[in-house]
mmCIF file of C-alpha atoms in Angstrom:
data_model
loop_
_atom_site.group_PDB
_atom_site.id
_atom_site.type_symbol
_atom_site.label_atom_id
_atom_site.label_comp_id
_atom_site.label_asym_id
_atom_site.label_seq_id
_atom_site.Cartn_x
_atom_site.Cartn_y
_atom_site.Cartn_z
ATOM 1 C CA UNK A 1 0.000 0.000 0.000
ATOM 2 C CA UNK A 2 1.365 3.421 -0.998
ATOM 3 C CA UNK A 3 2.169 5.738 1.875
ATOM 4 C CA UNK A 4 0.207 9.016 1.803
ATOM 5 C CA UNK A 5 2.505 11.885 0.864
ATOM 6 C CA UNK A 6 2.405 15.119 2.830
ATOM 7 C CA UNK A 7 2.490 18.538 1.178
ATOM 8 C CA UNK A 8 3.113 21.706 3.166
ATOM 9 C CA UNK A 9 2.203 24.924 1.356
ATOM 10 C CA UNK A 10 3.557 28.106 2.933
ATOM 11 C CA UNK A 11 1.434 30.976 1.661
ATOM 12 C CA UNK A 12 2.313 34.652 1.370
ATOM 13 C CA UNK A 13 -1.402 35.247 2.067
ATOM 14 C CA UNK A 14 -4.411 32.993 2.610
ATOM 15 C CA UNK A 15 -5.972 32.125 -0.764
ATOM 16 C CA UNK A 16 -8.646 34.525 -2.022
ATOM 17 C CA UNK A 17 -9.655 33.109 -5.433
ATOM 18 C CA UNK A 18 -12.374 35.741 -5.865
ATOM 19 C CA UNK A 19 -9.934 38.602 -5.226
ATOM 20 C CA UNK A 20 -6.966 37.773 -7.451
ATOM 21 C CA UNK A 21 -5.611 35.451 -10.125
ATOM 22 C CA UNK A 22 -2.901 34.410 -7.629
ATOM 23 C CA UNK A 23 -5.598 33.093 -5.276
ATOM 24 C CA UNK A 24 -7.198 31.180 -8.134
ATOM 25 C CA UNK A 25 -3.841 29.728 -9.153
ATOM 26 C CA UNK A 26 -3.187 28.506 -5.611
ATOM 27 C CA UNK A 27 -6.548 26.747 -5.485
ATOM 28 C CA UNK A 28 -5.756 25.073 -8.836
ATOM 29 C CA UNK A 29 -2.518 23.697 -7.352
ATOM 30 C CA UNK A 30 -4.284 22.532 -4.180
ATOM 31 C CA UNK A 31 -6.871 20.720 -6.316
ATOM 32 C CA UNK A 32 -4.206 18.898 -8.380
ATOM 33 C CA UNK A 33 -2.271 17.713 -5.325
ATOM 34 C CA UNK A 34 -5.449 16.733 -3.489
ATOM 35 C CA UNK A 35 -6.707 14.677 -6.441
ATOM 36 C CA UNK A 36 -3.379 12.865 -6.491
ATOM 37 C CA UNK A 37 -3.614 11.713 -2.890
ATOM 38 C CA UNK A 38 -1.507 14.318 -1.088
ATOM 39 C CA UNK A 39 -2.372 15.261 2.486
ATOM 40 C CA UNK A 40 -2.142 19.079 2.483
ATOM 41 C CA UNK A 41 -1.373 21.583 5.223
ATOM 42 C CA UNK A 42 -1.539 25.282 4.307
ATOM 43 C CA UNK A 43 0.449 27.542 6.619
ATOM 44 C CA UNK A 44 0.824 31.313 6.455
ATOM 45 C CA UNK A 45 2.072 34.184 8.641
ATOM 46 C CA UNK A 46 -0.683 36.412 7.167
ATOM 47 C CA UNK A 47 -3.659 37.615 9.159
ATOM 48 C CA UNK A 48 -7.035 36.088 8.337
ATOM 49 C CA UNK A 49 -9.129 38.074 5.869
ATOM 50 C CA UNK A 50 -12.869 38.367 5.310
ATOM 51 C CA UNK A 51 -12.544 36.954 1.806
ATOM 52 C CA UNK A 52 -10.170 34.033 2.346
ATOM 53 C CA UNK A 53 -11.376 30.617 1.263
ATOM 54 C CA UNK A 54 -12.394 28.072 3.923
ATOM 55 C CA UNK A 55 -9.571 25.566 3.400
ATOM 56 C CA UNK A 56 -11.298 22.894 5.490
ATOM 57 C CA UNK A 57 -13.978 22.618 2.779
ATOM 58 C CA UNK A 58 -11.227 21.385 0.455
ATOM 59 C CA UNK A 59 -9.799 18.922 2.975
ATOM 60 C CA UNK A 60 -6.807 21.159 3.715
ATOM 61 C CA UNK A 61 -5.534 21.796 7.230
ATOM 62 C CA UNK A 62 -4.935 25.463 8.087
ATOM 63 C CA UNK A 63 -2.005 26.522 10.281
ATOM 64 C CA UNK A 64 -0.983 30.037 11.345
ATOM 65 C CA UNK A 65 2.775 30.500 11.676
ATOM 66 C CA UNK A 66 5.049 33.351 12.761
ATOM 67 C CA UNK A 67 7.912 35.054 10.971
ATOM 68 C CA UNK A 68 11.328 34.976 12.657
ATOM 69 C CA UNK A 69 10.242 32.450 15.247
ATOM 70 C CA UNK A 70 11.718 29.017 15.951
ATOM 71 C CA UNK A 71 8.217 27.703 16.724
ATOM 72 C CA UNK A 72 8.073 27.031 12.973
ATOM 73 C CA UNK A 73 10.995 24.595 13.371
ATOM 74 C CA UNK A 74 9.035 22.529 15.906
ATOM 75 C CA UNK A 75 5.958 22.604 13.671
ATOM 76 C CA UNK A 76 7.759 21.479 10.506
ATOM 77 C CA UNK A 77 9.731 18.742 12.308
ATOM 78 C CA UNK A 78 6.494 17.300 13.693
ATOM 79 C CA UNK A 79 4.684 17.566 10.338
ATOM 80 C CA UNK A 80 7.675 16.116 8.465
ATOM 81 C CA UNK A 81 6.374 16.934 4.943
ATOM 82 C CA UNK A 82 7.567 15.130 1.828
ATOM 83 C CA UNK A 83 7.079 18.248 -0.302
ATOM 84 C CA UNK A 84 7.096 21.943 0.639
ATOM 85 C CA UNK A 85 5.669 24.557 -1.740
ATOM 86 C CA UNK A 86 6.681 28.192 -1.168
ATOM 87 C CA UNK A 87 4.200 30.766 -2.417
ATOM 88 C CA UNK A 88 6.500 33.447 -3.937
ATOM 89 C CA UNK A 89 10.188 34.025 -3.333
ATOM 90 C CA UNK A 90 9.715 36.232 -0.239
ATOM 91 C CA UNK A 91 8.253 33.230 1.596
ATOM 92 C CA UNK A 92 11.151 30.993 0.524
ATOM 93 C CA UNK A 93 13.577 33.604 1.890
ATOM 94 C CA UNK A 94 11.829 33.535 5.267
ATOM 95 C CA UNK A 95 11.196 29.814 5.653
ATOM 96 C CA UNK A 96 13.363 28.002 3.085
ATOM 97 C CA UNK A 97 16.425 27.719 5.302
ATOM 98 C CA UNK A 98 14.310 26.422 8.193
ATOM 99 C CA UNK A 99 12.803 23.726 5.952
ATOM 100 C CA UNK A 100 16.255 22.785 4.581
ATOM 101 C CA UNK A 101 17.687 22.440 8.091
ATOM 102 C CA UNK A 102 14.790 20.624 9.754
ATOM 103 C CA UNK A 103 13.445 18.534 6.837
ATOM 104 C CA UNK A 104 16.458 18.162 4.525
ATOM 105 C CA UNK A 105 14.843 15.364 2.498
ATOM 106 C CA UNK A 106 11.682 17.343 1.680
ATOM 107 C CA UNK A 107 11.389 18.466 -1.937
ATOM 108 C CA UNK A 108 11.333 22.279 -2.058
ATOM 109 C CA UNK A 109 9.080 23.811 -4.721
ATOM 110 C CA UNK A 110 8.639 27.504 -5.514
ATOM 111 C CA UNK A 111 5.544 28.944 -7.170
ATOM 112 C CA UNK A 112 6.831 32.243 -8.543
ATOM 113 C CA UNK A 113 3.277 33.469 -9.481
ATOM 114 C CA UNK A 114 5.034 35.781 -11.922
ATOM 115 C CA UNK A 115 8.627 37.035 -12.144
ATOM 116 C CA UNK A 116 8.597 39.904 -9.651
ATOM 117 C CA UNK A 117 11.879 41.257 -11.005
ATOM 118 C CA UNK A 118 10.400 41.500 -14.512
ATOM 119 C CA UNK A 119 7.337 43.353 -13.266
ATOM 120 C CA UNK A 120 9.454 45.674 -11.086
ATOM 121 C CA UNK A 121 11.965 46.460 -13.837
ATOM 122 C CA UNK A 122 9.188 47.191 -16.346
ATOM 123 C CA UNK A 123 7.421 49.422 -13.843
ATOM 124 C CA UNK A 124 10.649 51.326 -13.183
ATOM 125 C CA UNK A 125 11.297 51.819 -16.910
ATOM 126 C CA UNK A 126 7.703 52.992 -17.386
ATOM 127 C CA UNK A 127 7.968 55.546 -14.571
ATOM 128 C CA UNK A 128 11.279 56.799 -15.987
ATOM 129 C CA UNK A 129 9.578 57.164 -19.387
ATOM 130 C CA UNK A 130 12.015 54.905 -21.230
ATOM 131 C CA UNK A 131 11.838 51.603 -23.081
ATOM 132 C CA UNK A 132 12.381 48.496 -20.975
ATOM 133 C CA UNK A 133 15.185 46.147 -22.079
ATOM 134 C CA UNK A 134 16.097 42.725 -20.723
ATOM 135 C CA UNK A 135 19.413 44.171 -19.511
ATOM 136 C CA UNK A 136 17.400 46.177 -16.969
ATOM 137 C CA UNK A 137 16.833 42.882 -15.139
ATOM 138 C CA UNK A 138 20.538 42.398 -14.440
ATOM 139 C CA UNK A 139 20.728 45.547 -12.312
ATOM 140 C CA UNK A 140 17.398 44.949 -10.563
ATOM 141 C CA UNK A 141 17.844 44.319 -6.817
ATOM 142 C CA UNK A 142 14.721 42.149 -6.628
ATOM 143 C CA UNK A 143 16.229 39.919 -9.345
ATOM 144 C CA UNK A 144 19.178 38.971 -7.139
ATOM 145 C CA UNK A 145 16.845 37.819 -4.372
ATOM 146 C CA UNK A 146 14.375 36.102 -6.690
ATOM 147 C CA UNK A 147 16.996 34.227 -8.724
ATOM 148 C CA UNK A 148 18.749 33.112 -5.522
ATOM 149 C CA UNK A 149 15.422 31.726 -4.319
ATOM 150 C CA UNK A 150 14.886 29.833 -7.591
ATOM 151 C CA UNK A 151 18.392 28.348 -7.339
ATOM 152 C CA UNK A 152 17.872 27.217 -3.738
ATOM 153 C CA UNK A 153 14.713 25.276 -4.643
ATOM 154 C CA UNK A 154 14.514 21.884 -6.331
ATOM 155 C CA UNK A 155 11.933 23.092 -8.842
ATOM 156 C CA UNK A 156 10.198 26.407 -9.614
ATOM 157 C CA UNK A 157 6.816 26.743 -11.304
ATOM 158 C CA UNK A 158 6.962 29.380 -14.043
ATOM 159 C CA UNK A 159 3.633 30.628 -15.331
ATOM 160 C CA UNK A 160 4.748 32.205 -18.612
ATOM 161 C CA UNK A 161 6.786 30.877 -21.537
ATOM 162 C CA UNK A 162 8.316 34.321 -21.930
ATOM 163 C CA UNK A 163 9.542 34.139 -18.334
ATOM 164 C CA UNK A 164 10.952 30.657 -18.989
ATOM 165 C CA UNK A 165 12.951 32.211 -21.835
ATOM 166 C CA UNK A 166 14.148 35.095 -19.645
ATOM 167 C CA UNK A 167 15.302 32.740 -16.885
ATOM 168 C CA UNK A 168 17.197 30.491 -19.298
ATOM 169 C CA UNK A 169 18.701 33.122 -21.579
ATOM 170 C CA UNK A 170 19.218 36.163 -19.340
ATOM 171 C CA UNK A 171 19.903 34.481 -15.990
ATOM 172 C CA UNK A 172 21.287 31.185 -17.395
ATOM 173 C CA UNK A 173 19.159 29.022 -15.087
ATOM 174 C CA UNK A 174 19.378 25.282 -15.727
ATOM 175 C CA UNK A 175 16.196 23.936 -17.366
ATOM 176 C CA UNK A 176 16.050 21.123 -14.779
ATOM 177 C CA UNK A 177 15.189 23.709 -12.096
ATOM 178 C CA UNK A 178 12.278 25.222 -14.043
ATOM 179 C CA UNK A 179 8.807 23.862 -14.769
ATOM 180 C CA UNK A 180 6.365 25.620 -17.080
ATOM 181 C CA UNK A 181 2.940 25.623 -15.447
ATOM 182 C CA UNK A 182 0.341 28.086 -16.778
ATOM 183 C CA UNK A 183 -3.145 28.654 -15.403
ATOM 184 C CA UNK A 184 -5.063 25.376 -15.617
ATOM 185 C CA UNK A 185 -8.759 25.178 -16.534
ATOM 186 C CA UNK A 186 -11.233 22.711 -17.998
ATOM 187 C CA UNK A 187 -11.790 22.335 -21.727
ATOM 188 C CA UNK A 188 -14.571 24.405 -23.309
ATOM 189 C CA UNK A 189 -17.053 23.122 -25.900
ATOM 190 C CA UNK A 190 -19.609 24.705 -28.244
ATOM 191 C CA UNK A 191 -22.215 23.646 -25.693
ATOM 192 C CA UNK A 192 -20.486 25.758 -23.020
ATOM 193 C CA UNK A 193 -20.710 28.770 -25.335
ATOM 194 C CA UNK A 194 -24.441 28.231 -25.819
ATOM 195 C CA UNK A 195 -24.973 28.408 -22.048
ATOM 196 C CA UNK A 196 -23.440 31.894 -21.898
ATOM 197 C CA UNK A 197 -25.382 35.166 -22.367
ATOM 198 C CA UNK A 198 -25.826 36.132 -26.029
ATOM 199 C CA UNK A 199 -24.399 39.253 -27.691
ATOM 200 C CA UNK A 200 -27.702 41.150 -27.378
ATOM 201 C CA UNK A 201 -28.101 40.119 -23.719
ATOM 202 C CA UNK A 202 -24.822 41.718 -22.733
ATOM 203 C CA UNK A 203 -23.988 45.375 -22.204
ATOM 204 C CA UNK A 204 -21.176 47.714 -21.172
ATOM 205 C CA UNK A 205 -17.418 47.579 -21.067
ATOM 206 C CA UNK A 206 -15.755 46.167 -17.951
ATOM 207 C CA UNK A 207 -12.367 46.127 -16.267
ATOM 208 C CA UNK A 208 -11.667 43.844 -13.305
ATOM 209 C CA UNK A 209 -8.553 43.520 -11.135
ATOM 210 C CA UNK A 210 -7.250 43.571 -7.561
ATOM 211 C CA UNK A 211 -6.216 47.155 -6.717
ATOM 212 C CA UNK A 212 -3.415 46.039 -4.399
ATOM 213 C CA UNK A 213 -1.630 45.102 -7.649
ATOM 214 C CA UNK A 214 0.087 48.223 -9.040
ATOM 215 C CA UNK A 215 -0.348 47.327 -12.768
ATOM 216 C CA UNK A 216 -4.132 47.218 -12.225
ATOM 217 C CA UNK A 217 -4.264 50.665 -10.621
ATOM 218 C CA UNK A 218 -2.104 52.072 -13.430
ATOM 219 C CA UNK A 219 -4.413 50.481 -16.023
ATOM 220 C CA UNK A 220 -7.488 52.160 -14.511
ATOM 221 C CA UNK A 221 -5.699 55.532 -14.515
ATOM 222 C CA UNK A 222 -4.749 55.007 -18.162
ATOM 223 C CA UNK A 223 -8.343 54.106 -19.037
ATOM 224 C CA UNK A 224 -9.757 57.167 -17.284
ATOM 225 C CA UNK A 225 -7.254 59.716 -18.575
ATOM 226 C CA UNK A 226 -6.394 58.535 -22.085
ATOM 227 C CA UNK A 227 -8.661 55.846 -23.529
ATOM 228 C CA UNK A 228 -12.140 56.439 -22.143
ATOM 229 C CA UNK A 229 -12.405 60.005 -23.560
ATOM 230 C CA UNK A 230 -11.606 58.586 -27.031
ATOM 231 C CA UNK A 231 -14.247 55.846 -26.668
ATOM 232 C CA UNK A 232 -16.875 58.343 -25.460
ATOM 233 C CA UNK A 233 -16.156 60.624 -28.428
ATOM 234 C CA UNK A 234 -17.114 57.780 -30.791
ATOM 235 C CA UNK A 235 -19.836 56.191 -28.629
ATOM 236 C CA UNK A 236 -21.511 58.709 -26.320
ATOM 237 C CA UNK A 237 -23.704 56.120 -24.517
ATOM 238 C CA UNK A 238 -20.720 53.946 -23.590
ATOM 239 C CA UNK A 239 -20.490 52.743 -19.966
ATOM 240 C CA UNK A 240 -17.393 51.302 -18.277
ATOM 241 C CA UNK A 241 -17.728 49.422 -14.991
ATOM 242 C CA UNK A 242 -14.480 49.039 -13.031
ATOM 243 C CA UNK A 243 -14.466 46.195 -10.515
ATOM 244 C CA UNK A 244 -11.709 45.154 -8.137
ATOM 245 C CA UNK A 245 -10.919 44.060 -4.604
ATOM 246 C CA UNK A 246 -9.407 46.527 -2.132
ATOM 247 C CA UNK A 247 -10.109 49.863 -3.901
ATOM 248 C CA UNK A 248 -8.388 52.773 -2.112
ATOM 249 C CA UNK A 249 -9.687 56.328 -1.865
ATOM 250 C CA UNK A 250 -7.649 57.371 -4.927
ATOM 251 C CA UNK A 251 -9.452 54.655 -6.942
ATOM 252 C CA UNK A 252 -12.912 55.608 -5.634
ATOM 253 C CA UNK A 253 -12.290 59.256 -6.586
ATOM 254 C CA UNK A 254 -12.310 58.257 -10.275
ATOM 255 C CA UNK A 255 -16.033 57.379 -10.055
ATOM 256 C CA UNK A 256 -17.778 59.643 -12.589
ATOM 257 C CA UNK A 257 -21.294 58.401 -13.513
ATOM 258 C CA UNK A 258 -22.004 61.466 -15.682
ATOM 259 C CA UNK A 259 -19.172 60.345 -17.934
ATOM 260 C CA UNK A 260 -20.198 56.671 -17.889
ATOM 261 C CA UNK A 261 -17.166 55.751 -15.735
ATOM 262 C CA UNK A 262 -18.285 53.681 -12.729
ATOM 263 C CA UNK A 263 -16.028 52.429 -9.919
ATOM 264 C CA UNK A 264 -17.972 49.409 -8.675
ATOM 265 C CA UNK A 265 -15.577 48.019 -6.036
ATOM 266 C CA UNK A 266 -15.346 44.328 -5.233
ATOM 267 C CA UNK A 267 -17.418 42.016 -7.423
ATOM 268 C CA UNK A 268 -19.612 39.608 -5.451
ATOM 269 C CA UNK A 269 -19.098 37.131 -8.308
ATOM 270 C CA UNK A 270 -16.408 38.114 -10.826
ATOM 271 C CA UNK A 271 -17.545 35.400 -13.219
ATOM 272 C CA UNK A 272 -21.075 36.800 -13.375
ATOM 273 C CA UNK A 273 -19.786 40.330 -13.946
ATOM 274 C CA UNK A 274 -17.540 39.332 -16.859
ATOM 275 C CA UNK A 275 -20.150 36.959 -18.327
ATOM 276 C CA UNK A 276 -22.716 39.748 -18.615
ATOM 277 C CA UNK A 277 -20.338 42.380 -19.995
ATOM 278 C CA UNK A 278 -19.924 42.743 -23.734
ATOM 279 C CA UNK A 279 -16.210 43.686 -23.768
ATOM 280 C CA UNK A 280 -13.297 43.529 -21.300
ATOM 281 C CA UNK A 281 -10.874 46.460 -21.556
ATOM 282 C CA UNK A 282 -7.330 45.864 -20.260
ATOM 283 C CA UNK A 283 -4.797 48.434 -21.536
ATOM 284 C CA UNK A 284 -2.020 47.098 -19.271
ATOM 285 C CA UNK A 285 1.250 49.072 -19.544
ATOM 286 C CA UNK A 286 3.587 47.014 -17.375
ATOM 287 C CA UNK A 287 3.533 43.709 -15.531
ATOM 288 C CA UNK A 288 4.604 40.088 -15.831
ATOM 289 C CA UNK A 289 3.190 36.571 -15.784
ATOM 290 C CA UNK A 290 -0.191 35.714 -17.310
ATOM 291 C CA UNK A 291 -3.257 37.895 -16.873
ATOM 292 C CA UNK A 292 -5.971 35.961 -15.061
ATOM 293 C CA UNK A 293 -8.588 38.553 -16.009
ATOM 294 C CA UNK A 294 -7.997 37.874 -19.723
ATOM 295 C CA UNK A 295 -8.223 34.099 -19.356
ATOM 296 C CA UNK A 296 -11.390 34.576 -17.302
ATOM 297 C CA UNK A 297 -12.801 36.738 -20.126
ATOM 298 C CA UNK A 298 -12.208 33.893 -22.603
ATOM 299 C CA UNK A 299 -13.916 31.392 -20.290
ATOM 300 C CA UNK A 300 -16.882 33.759 -19.978
ATOM 301 C CA UNK A 301 -17.105 34.151 -23.753
ATOM 302 C CA UNK A 302 -16.289 37.851 -23.423
ATOM 303 C CA UNK A 303 -13.955 39.363 -26.048
ATOM 304 C CA UNK A 304 -11.196 41.666 -24.808
ATOM 305 C CA UNK A 305 -9.002 44.508 -26.012
ATOM 306 C CA UNK A 306 -5.543 44.564 -24.454
ATOM 307 C CA UNK A 307 -1.903 45.510 -25.068
ATOM 308 C CA UNK A 308 1.212 43.579 -26.045
ATOM 309 C CA UNK A 309 2.143 43.305 -22.349
ATOM 310 C CA UNK A 310 -1.398 42.216 -21.447
ATOM 311 C CA UNK A 311 -1.419 39.395 -23.987
ATOM 312 C CA UNK A 312 2.219 38.361 -23.513
ATOM 313 C CA UNK A 313 2.709 34.561 -23.644
ATOM 314 C CA UNK A 314 -1.042 34.007 -23.399
ATOM 315 C CA UNK A 315 -2.196 32.809 -26.802
ATOM 316 C CA UNK A 316 0.453 30.713 -28.611
ATOM 317 C CA UNK A 317 0.159 32.958 -31.700
ATOM 318 C CA UNK A 318 -3.483 31.964 -32.213
ATOM 319 C CA UNK A 319 -5.896 34.777 -33.185
ATOM 320 C CA UNK A 320 -6.655 36.844 -30.042
ATOM 321 C CA UNK A 321 -10.198 36.925 -28.658
ATOM 322 C CA UNK A 322 -10.582 40.551 -29.665
ATOM 323 C CA UNK A 323 -7.753 42.960 -30.430
ATOM 324 C CA UNK A 324 -4.236 43.764 -29.207
ATOM 325 C CA UNK A 325 -3.008 47.341 -29.552
ATOM 326 C CA UNK A 326 -0.516 49.625 -27.774
ATOM 327 C CA UNK A 327 -1.789 52.686 -29.630
ATOM 328 C CA UNK A 328 -4.585 54.429 -27.707
ATOM 329 C CA UNK A 329 -6.409 55.678 -30.835
ATOM 330 C CA UNK A 330 -6.483 52.172 -32.329
ATOM 331 C CA UNK A 331 -7.405 50.677 -28.952
ATOM 332 C CA UNK A 332 -10.440 52.960 -28.617
ATOM 333 C CA UNK A 333 -11.510 52.483 -32.257
ATOM 334 C CA UNK A 334 -11.337 48.679 -32.030
ATOM 335 C CA UNK A 335 -13.210 48.710 -28.690
ATOM 336 C CA UNK A 336 -16.156 50.558 -30.236
ATOM 337 C CA UNK A 337 -16.052 48.427 -33.411
ATOM 338 C CA UNK A 338 -16.051 45.163 -31.435
ATOM 339 C CA UNK A 339 -18.847 46.424 -29.170
ATOM 340 C CA UNK A 340 -21.217 47.010 -32.119
ATOM 341 C CA UNK A 341 -20.264 44.341 -34.670
ATOM 342 C CA UNK A 342 -21.977 41.078 -33.684
ATOM 343 C CA UNK A 343 -20.203 38.931 -36.282
ATOM 344 C CA UNK A 344 -16.794 40.275 -35.279
ATOM 345 C CA UNK A 345 -17.720 39.753 -31.611
ATOM 346 C CA UNK A 346 -18.794 36.127 -32.164
ATOM 347 C CA UNK A 347 -15.564 35.324 -34.019
ATOM 348 C CA UNK A 348 -13.535 36.877 -31.176
ATOM 349 C CA UNK A 349 -15.487 34.734 -28.711
ATOM 350 C CA UNK A 350 -14.625 31.567 -30.692
ATOM 351 C CA UNK A 351 -10.960 32.624 -30.794
ATOM 352 C CA UNK A 352 -11.009 32.764 -26.983
ATOM 353 C CA UNK A 353 -12.356 29.201 -26.726
ATOM 354 C CA UNK A 354 -9.594 27.983 -29.059
ATOM 355 C CA UNK A 355 -6.938 29.659 -26.866
ATOM 356 C CA UNK A 356 -8.398 28.146 -23.663
ATOM 357 C CA UNK A 357 -8.379 24.645 -25.180
ATOM 358 C CA UNK A 358 -4.915 24.937 -26.709
ATOM 359 C CA UNK A 359 -2.990 26.667 -23.919
ATOM 360 C CA UNK A 360 -4.572 26.014 -20.509
ATOM 361 C CA UNK A 361 -5.808 22.430 -20.424
ATOM 362 C CA UNK A 362 -5.834 21.015 -16.905
ATOM 363 C CA UNK A 363 -5.615 17.444 -18.215
ATOM 364 C CA UNK A 364 -2.571 18.307 -20.328
ATOM 365 C CA UNK A 365 -0.461 19.563 -17.413
ATOM 366 C CA UNK A 366 -1.685 18.034 -14.130
ATOM 367 C CA UNK A 367 -0.577 14.415 -14.681
ATOM 368 C CA UNK A 368 2.840 15.506 -15.982
ATOM 369 C CA UNK A 369 3.301 17.740 -12.933
ATOM 370 C CA UNK A 370 2.691 14.934 -10.436
ATOM 371 C CA UNK A 371 4.958 12.600 -12.458
ATOM 372 C CA UNK A 372 7.731 15.207 -12.243
ATOM 373 C CA UNK A 373 7.320 15.639 -8.485
ATOM 374 C CA UNK A 374 7.304 11.884 -7.922
ATOM 375 C CA UNK A 375 10.537 11.582 -9.906
ATOM 376 C CA UNK A 376 12.097 14.235 -7.640
ATOM 377 C CA UNK A 377 10.898 12.379 -4.544
ATOM 378 C CA UNK A 378 12.494 9.183 -5.869
ATOM 379 C CA UNK A 379 15.846 10.738 -6.780
ATOM 380 C CA UNK A 380 16.297 14.090 -5.038
ATOM 381 C CA UNK A 381 19.933 13.403 -4.184
ATOM 382 C CA UNK A 382 20.998 13.066 -7.807
ATOM 383 C CA UNK A 383 18.931 16.140 -8.779
ATOM 384 C CA UNK A 384 20.553 18.258 -6.070
ATOM 385 C CA UNK A 385 24.059 17.124 -6.986
ATOM 386 C CA UNK A 386 23.571 18.755 -10.383
ATOM 387 C CA UNK A 387 22.570 22.071 -8.753
ATOM 388 C CA UNK A 388 25.877 23.300 -7.346
ATOM 389 C CA UNK A 389 24.798 26.961 -7.319
ATOM 390 C CA UNK A 390 21.801 25.996 -5.212
ATOM 391 C CA UNK A 391 23.926 24.159 -2.653
ATOM 392 C CA UNK A 392 26.334 27.113 -2.618
ATOM 393 C CA UNK A 393 23.472 29.448 -1.752
ATOM 394 C CA UNK A 394 22.457 27.101 1.079
ATOM 395 C CA UNK A 395 25.971 27.440 2.538
ATOM 396 C CA UNK A 396 26.069 29.185 5.915
ATOM 397 C CA UNK A 397 28.292 32.042 4.712
ATOM 398 C CA UNK A 398 25.564 33.215 2.317
ATOM 399 C CA UNK A 399 22.560 32.911 4.625
ATOM 400 C CA UNK A 400 22.016 36.551 5.581
ATOM 401 C CA UNK A 401 18.237 36.027 5.837
ATOM 402 C CA UNK A 402 18.760 33.189 8.328
ATOM 403 C CA UNK A 403 20.959 35.230 10.650
ATOM 404 C CA UNK A 404 18.774 38.302 10.335
ATOM 405 C CA UNK A 405 15.784 36.148 11.361
ATOM 406 C CA UNK A 406 17.694 34.752 14.357
ATOM 407 C CA UNK A 407 18.724 38.286 15.396
ATOM 408 C CA UNK A 408 15.108 39.534 15.144
ATOM 409 C CA UNK A 409 13.902 36.535 17.149
ATOM 410 C CA UNK A 410 16.478 37.161 19.931
ATOM 411 C CA UNK A 411 15.610 40.879 19.947
ATOM 412 C CA UNK A 412 11.879 40.092 20.231
ATOM 413 C CA UNK A 413 12.517 37.819 23.224
ATOM 414 C CA UNK A 414 14.407 40.609 25.010
#
C-alpha cells in the first residue's frame, strides 16, 4: 500500500480566489495535489481576511505561523512533509532555510506566481519614461533575491513561456530547475458557449482587477485619462464598470457616472460580472506573468481589447479573442467596433475558446506535474548534486536572511 505523501504549502497570504488570479492559481494547485492523494497543510504568517477561502472545505488543514520564530521549526519537524511549496520568493527567503535544516529530504518547490523582477523592472522603466530592455533585469535588486530563491529550490513553477525564456537566456538558469505551469482550466465546448449570455443580452465595457496590484491601478488611470475620452467621443452612450478588490480612496475618486465611468468596487461574483459584460478592456502598460482577467474573459465568452504586455505569452500565436493594440487611438476604435459588430464579436469569442483549449488544459499539465514531483521524490539526491549553485546558496556564509531572522527573534525575546 502506498504511503500518503504530505504537502506543506507556505502561503504569502491565505488564498482569495475571488480577489486575485494568484488566489485562483493557488486553489488550482491545491486541487491537483489533493486529487493525487496528497495530504495538504496550508500555513501562512498572514492575518485572516474576510474573503479568504475556507480551506477545510477542500480537505486542507490550516495553520498560522510566525515570521522569525523558531516555533516554525518545531511545527515542521512534527509535520515532516515530503514536499514543501513556497508561495512566492519572499516566503522561501523567510522559511526556506528552516525547511532545509529541519526537513532536509523534503522536496522544495517555488511557485513564482510571476517574475517579480520582470514586473518591477518594467514598472521602473515605465515611470522613468524609457523603453524596458532585458538588460534592466541584471541591475534589478529584486532579481538577485528572486533568482537566488529559484536556485535554492529543487523546482520552480513558471507561469509564462516568456519568463521561462528570460530565466534560461538572461539568468542562465538550468532547465532542470524550471517547470512551465500556466493557469489550468477545464476544456470548453460549443455547448459551453451556448450556455453563456448572447451578444444582445450583454452590455457595457468592464475592467476587473485587484487594486493592491500596481499594474491594475495604473491600467485604470490610463483608461480614465487617455482611452475612455476617445471611446466616449465615438460612442456617447458607452459605460465602463471598473471592478476590483481593495479599492483605495484614490481609486474611488475616479467614479464619474455622468461620464459613464463607474467604480464598482469588489465584485460579489467576478464570473457573473464578466459573463454579462460585452467587452473587457485591459490596456495594461507594465507587468509580468499571465493575466488571469484575460483568461477569465475567454472562459466567460467575453472578447477583450488589451496591449502587447497584457497578452504576452497568453495565446500561442493563435488569433486573439478581440484585439491587441498599444496605440490608444487604435485601442479605442477597435473597442467601439467590437462592441457594435456582432459577427466580429462572435468570431472573437470563438478565438477565446480555441486559446483556452490549446494553452490552458488542466488534463494536459496536471498528470505531468505529479509525475515530475514523484521523480524528484524518488531521486532528489541526484537532482541536487547537479545544482551546485543551489547548494552554494544554502551554505552558511551566504545565509544573511537566516541570521537576520535569528537576530530579530532574539531581539523580540528581550
